[in-house]
PDB file of C-alpha atoms in Angstrom:
ATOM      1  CA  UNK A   1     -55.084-174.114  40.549  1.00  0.00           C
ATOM      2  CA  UNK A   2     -53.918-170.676  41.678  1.00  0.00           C
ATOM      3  CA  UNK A   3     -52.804-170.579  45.480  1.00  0.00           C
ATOM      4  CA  UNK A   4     -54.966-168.538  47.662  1.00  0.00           C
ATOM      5  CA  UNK A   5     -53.796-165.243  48.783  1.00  0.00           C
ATOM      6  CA  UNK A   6     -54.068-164.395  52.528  1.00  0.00           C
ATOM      7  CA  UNK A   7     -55.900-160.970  53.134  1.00  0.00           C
ATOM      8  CA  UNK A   8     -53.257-159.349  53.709  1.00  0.00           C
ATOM      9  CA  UNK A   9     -51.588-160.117  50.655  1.00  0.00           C
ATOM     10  CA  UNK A  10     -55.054-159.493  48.136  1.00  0.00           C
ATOM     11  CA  UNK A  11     -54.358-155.891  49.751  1.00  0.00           C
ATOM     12  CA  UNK A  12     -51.117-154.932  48.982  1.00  0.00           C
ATOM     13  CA  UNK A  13     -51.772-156.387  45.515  1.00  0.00           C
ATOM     14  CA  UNK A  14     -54.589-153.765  45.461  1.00  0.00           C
ATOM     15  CA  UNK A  15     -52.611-151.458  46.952  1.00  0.00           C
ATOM     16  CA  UNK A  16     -49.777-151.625  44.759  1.00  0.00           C
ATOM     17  CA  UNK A  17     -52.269-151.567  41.715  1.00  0.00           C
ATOM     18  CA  UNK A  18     -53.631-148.677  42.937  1.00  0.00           C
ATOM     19  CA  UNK A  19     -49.815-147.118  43.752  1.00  0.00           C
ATOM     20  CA  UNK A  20     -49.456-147.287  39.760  1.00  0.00           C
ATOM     21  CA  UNK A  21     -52.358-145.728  38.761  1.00  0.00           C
ATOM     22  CA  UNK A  22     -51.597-143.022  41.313  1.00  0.00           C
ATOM     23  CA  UNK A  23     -48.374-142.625  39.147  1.00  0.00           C
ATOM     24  CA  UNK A  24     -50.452-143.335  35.938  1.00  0.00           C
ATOM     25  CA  UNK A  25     -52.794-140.337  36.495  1.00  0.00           C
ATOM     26  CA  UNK A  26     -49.575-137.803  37.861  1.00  0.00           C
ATOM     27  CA  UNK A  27     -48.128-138.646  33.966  1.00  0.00           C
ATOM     28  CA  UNK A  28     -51.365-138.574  32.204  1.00  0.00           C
ATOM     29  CA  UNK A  29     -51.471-135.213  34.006  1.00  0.00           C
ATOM     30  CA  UNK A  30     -48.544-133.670  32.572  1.00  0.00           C
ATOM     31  CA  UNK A  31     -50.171-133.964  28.857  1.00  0.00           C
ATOM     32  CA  UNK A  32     -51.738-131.256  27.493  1.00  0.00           C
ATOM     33  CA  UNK A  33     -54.687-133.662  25.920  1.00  0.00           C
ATOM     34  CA  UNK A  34     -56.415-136.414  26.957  1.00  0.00           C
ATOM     35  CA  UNK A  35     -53.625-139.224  25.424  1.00  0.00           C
ATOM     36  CA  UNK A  36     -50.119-139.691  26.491  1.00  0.00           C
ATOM     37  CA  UNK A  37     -49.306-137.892  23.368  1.00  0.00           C
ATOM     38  CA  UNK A  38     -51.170-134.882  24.160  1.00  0.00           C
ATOM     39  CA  UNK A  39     -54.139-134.364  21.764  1.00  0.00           C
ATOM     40  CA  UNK A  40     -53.489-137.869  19.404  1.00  0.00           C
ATOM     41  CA  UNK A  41     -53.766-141.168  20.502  1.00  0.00           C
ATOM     42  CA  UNK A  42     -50.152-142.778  20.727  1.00  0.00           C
ATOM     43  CA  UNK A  43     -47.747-145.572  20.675  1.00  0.00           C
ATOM     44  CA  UNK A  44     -48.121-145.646  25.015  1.00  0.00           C
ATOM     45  CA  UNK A  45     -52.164-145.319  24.559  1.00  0.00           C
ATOM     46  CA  UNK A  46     -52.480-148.222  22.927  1.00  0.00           C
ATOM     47  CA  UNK A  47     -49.949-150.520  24.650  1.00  0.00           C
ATOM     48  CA  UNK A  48     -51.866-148.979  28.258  1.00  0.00           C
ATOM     49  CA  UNK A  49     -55.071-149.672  26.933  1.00  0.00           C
ATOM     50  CA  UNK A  50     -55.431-153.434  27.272  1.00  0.00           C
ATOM     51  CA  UNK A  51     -54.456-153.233  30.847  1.00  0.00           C
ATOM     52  CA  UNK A  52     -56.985-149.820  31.754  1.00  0.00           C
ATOM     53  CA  UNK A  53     -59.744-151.897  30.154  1.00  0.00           C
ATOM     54  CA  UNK A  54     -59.537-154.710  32.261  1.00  0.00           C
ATOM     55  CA  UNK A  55     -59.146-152.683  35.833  1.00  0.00           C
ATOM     56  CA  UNK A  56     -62.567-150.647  34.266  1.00  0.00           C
ATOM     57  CA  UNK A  57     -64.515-153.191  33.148  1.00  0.00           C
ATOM     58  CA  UNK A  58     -63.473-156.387  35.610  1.00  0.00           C
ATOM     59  CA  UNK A  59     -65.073-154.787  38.381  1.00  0.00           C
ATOM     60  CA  UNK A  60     -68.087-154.193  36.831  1.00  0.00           C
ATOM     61  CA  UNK A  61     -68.057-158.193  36.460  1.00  0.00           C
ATOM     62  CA  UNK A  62     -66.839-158.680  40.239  1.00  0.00           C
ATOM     63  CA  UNK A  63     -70.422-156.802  41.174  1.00  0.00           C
ATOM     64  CA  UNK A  64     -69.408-156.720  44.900  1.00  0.00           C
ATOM     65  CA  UNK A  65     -67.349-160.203  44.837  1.00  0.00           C
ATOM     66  CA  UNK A  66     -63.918-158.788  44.958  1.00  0.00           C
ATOM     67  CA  UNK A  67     -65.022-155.099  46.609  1.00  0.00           C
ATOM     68  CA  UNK A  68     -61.328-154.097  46.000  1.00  0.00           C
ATOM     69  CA  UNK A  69     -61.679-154.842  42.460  1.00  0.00           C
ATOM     70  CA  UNK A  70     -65.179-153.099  42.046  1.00  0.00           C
ATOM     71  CA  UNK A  71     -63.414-150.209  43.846  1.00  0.00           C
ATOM     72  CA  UNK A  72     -60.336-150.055  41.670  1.00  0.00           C
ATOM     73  CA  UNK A  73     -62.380-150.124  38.453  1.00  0.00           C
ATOM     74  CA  UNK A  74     -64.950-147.314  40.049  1.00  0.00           C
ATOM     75  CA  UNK A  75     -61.987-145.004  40.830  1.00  0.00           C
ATOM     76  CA  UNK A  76     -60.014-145.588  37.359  1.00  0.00           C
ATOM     77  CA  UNK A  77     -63.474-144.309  35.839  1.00  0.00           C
ATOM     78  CA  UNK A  78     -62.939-141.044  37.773  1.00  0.00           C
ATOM     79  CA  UNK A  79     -63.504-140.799  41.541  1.00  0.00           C
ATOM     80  CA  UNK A  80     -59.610-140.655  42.426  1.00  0.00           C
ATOM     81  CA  UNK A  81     -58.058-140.574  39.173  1.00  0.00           C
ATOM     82  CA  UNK A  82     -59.463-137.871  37.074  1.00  0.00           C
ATOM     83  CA  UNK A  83     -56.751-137.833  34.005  1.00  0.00           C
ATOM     84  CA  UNK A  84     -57.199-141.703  33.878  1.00  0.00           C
ATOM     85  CA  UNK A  85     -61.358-140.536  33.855  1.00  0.00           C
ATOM     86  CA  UNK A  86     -60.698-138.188  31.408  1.00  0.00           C
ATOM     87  CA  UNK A  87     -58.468-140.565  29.024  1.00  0.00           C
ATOM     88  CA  UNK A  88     -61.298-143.410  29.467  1.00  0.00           C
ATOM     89  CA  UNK A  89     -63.352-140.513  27.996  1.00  0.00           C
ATOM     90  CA  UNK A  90     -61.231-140.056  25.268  1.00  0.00           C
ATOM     91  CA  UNK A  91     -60.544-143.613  24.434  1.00  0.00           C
ATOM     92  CA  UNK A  92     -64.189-144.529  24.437  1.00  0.00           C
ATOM     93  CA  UNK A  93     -64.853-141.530  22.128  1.00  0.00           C
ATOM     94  CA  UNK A  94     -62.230-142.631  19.357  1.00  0.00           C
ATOM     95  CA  UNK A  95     -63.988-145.255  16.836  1.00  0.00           C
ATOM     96  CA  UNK A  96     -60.645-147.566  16.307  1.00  0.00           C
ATOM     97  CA  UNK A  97     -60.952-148.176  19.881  1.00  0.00           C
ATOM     98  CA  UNK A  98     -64.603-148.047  20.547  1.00  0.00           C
ATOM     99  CA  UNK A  99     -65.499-150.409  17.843  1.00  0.00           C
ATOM    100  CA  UNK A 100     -62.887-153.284  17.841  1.00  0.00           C
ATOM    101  CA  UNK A 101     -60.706-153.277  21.293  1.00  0.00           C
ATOM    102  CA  UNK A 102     -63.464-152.079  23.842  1.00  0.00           C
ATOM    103  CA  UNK A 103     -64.998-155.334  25.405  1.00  0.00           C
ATOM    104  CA  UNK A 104     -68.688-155.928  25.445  1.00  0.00           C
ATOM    105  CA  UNK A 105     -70.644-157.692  27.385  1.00  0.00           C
ATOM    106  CA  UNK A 106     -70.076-161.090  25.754  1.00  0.00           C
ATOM    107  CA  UNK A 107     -66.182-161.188  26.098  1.00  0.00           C
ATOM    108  CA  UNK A 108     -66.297-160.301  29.438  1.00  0.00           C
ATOM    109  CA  UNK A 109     -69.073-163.155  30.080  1.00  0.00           C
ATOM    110  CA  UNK A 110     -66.657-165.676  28.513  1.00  0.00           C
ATOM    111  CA  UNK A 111     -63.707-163.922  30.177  1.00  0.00           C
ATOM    112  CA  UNK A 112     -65.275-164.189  33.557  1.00  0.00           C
ATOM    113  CA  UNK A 113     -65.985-168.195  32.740  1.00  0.00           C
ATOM    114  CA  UNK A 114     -62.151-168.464  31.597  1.00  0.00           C
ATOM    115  CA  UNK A 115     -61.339-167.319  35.630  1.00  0.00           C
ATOM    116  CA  UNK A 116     -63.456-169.849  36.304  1.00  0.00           C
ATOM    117  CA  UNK A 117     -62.125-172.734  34.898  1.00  0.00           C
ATOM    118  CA  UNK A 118     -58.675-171.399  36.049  1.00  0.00           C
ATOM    119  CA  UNK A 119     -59.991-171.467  39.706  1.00  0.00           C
ATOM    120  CA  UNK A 120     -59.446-167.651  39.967  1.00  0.00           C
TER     121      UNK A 120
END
């Protein structure tokens, strides 16, 4: 079973999480397209895209359990981090990814009861 984190320490976790997206949206920023590639979908969207997916649609699944989590996945989908917004945009609009890597709502179920089981 995983320790439990003091307060204090679930925030700078969050904190630091957010810190990286901060620098996340700064690069995604300096494209001139939606992708880290500029207009195509590269090498860096895909490996990023596992990670992104889970801050977006985790907190949809915390629904107010873990408000920092909730919070994080809110903002990645555009209320601090517009280029992130605008590359979740992007991503969701591009069939590859939209069709076979996007969760639904049956992975995350069975994610969620994987957490579970792990005490987390």
């Amino acid at each position: 079973r995983a320790p439990q984190l003091s307060s204090a320490d679930m925030l700078a976790r969050f904190n630091a999480a957010a810190a990286a997206l901060d620098a996340l949206d700064a690069e995604l920023g300096r494209t001139p397209g939606p992708f880290f590639g500029g207009q195509l979908v590269s090498a860096a969207d895909c490996s990023i895209a596992p990670f992104l997916e889970r801050y977006s649609r985790n907190g949809a699944i915390a629904n107010g359990d873990i408000p920092q989590l909730a919070d994080l996945a809110a903002r990645a989908r555009g209320r601090a981090w517009p280029h992130i917004a605008r590359w979740y945009g992007a991503m969701d609009g591009w069939a590859p990814y939209a069709s076979r890597i996007e969760g639904d709502a049956y992975s995350y179920a069975k994610l969620a009861g994987t957490f579970a089981r792990f005490g987390l």
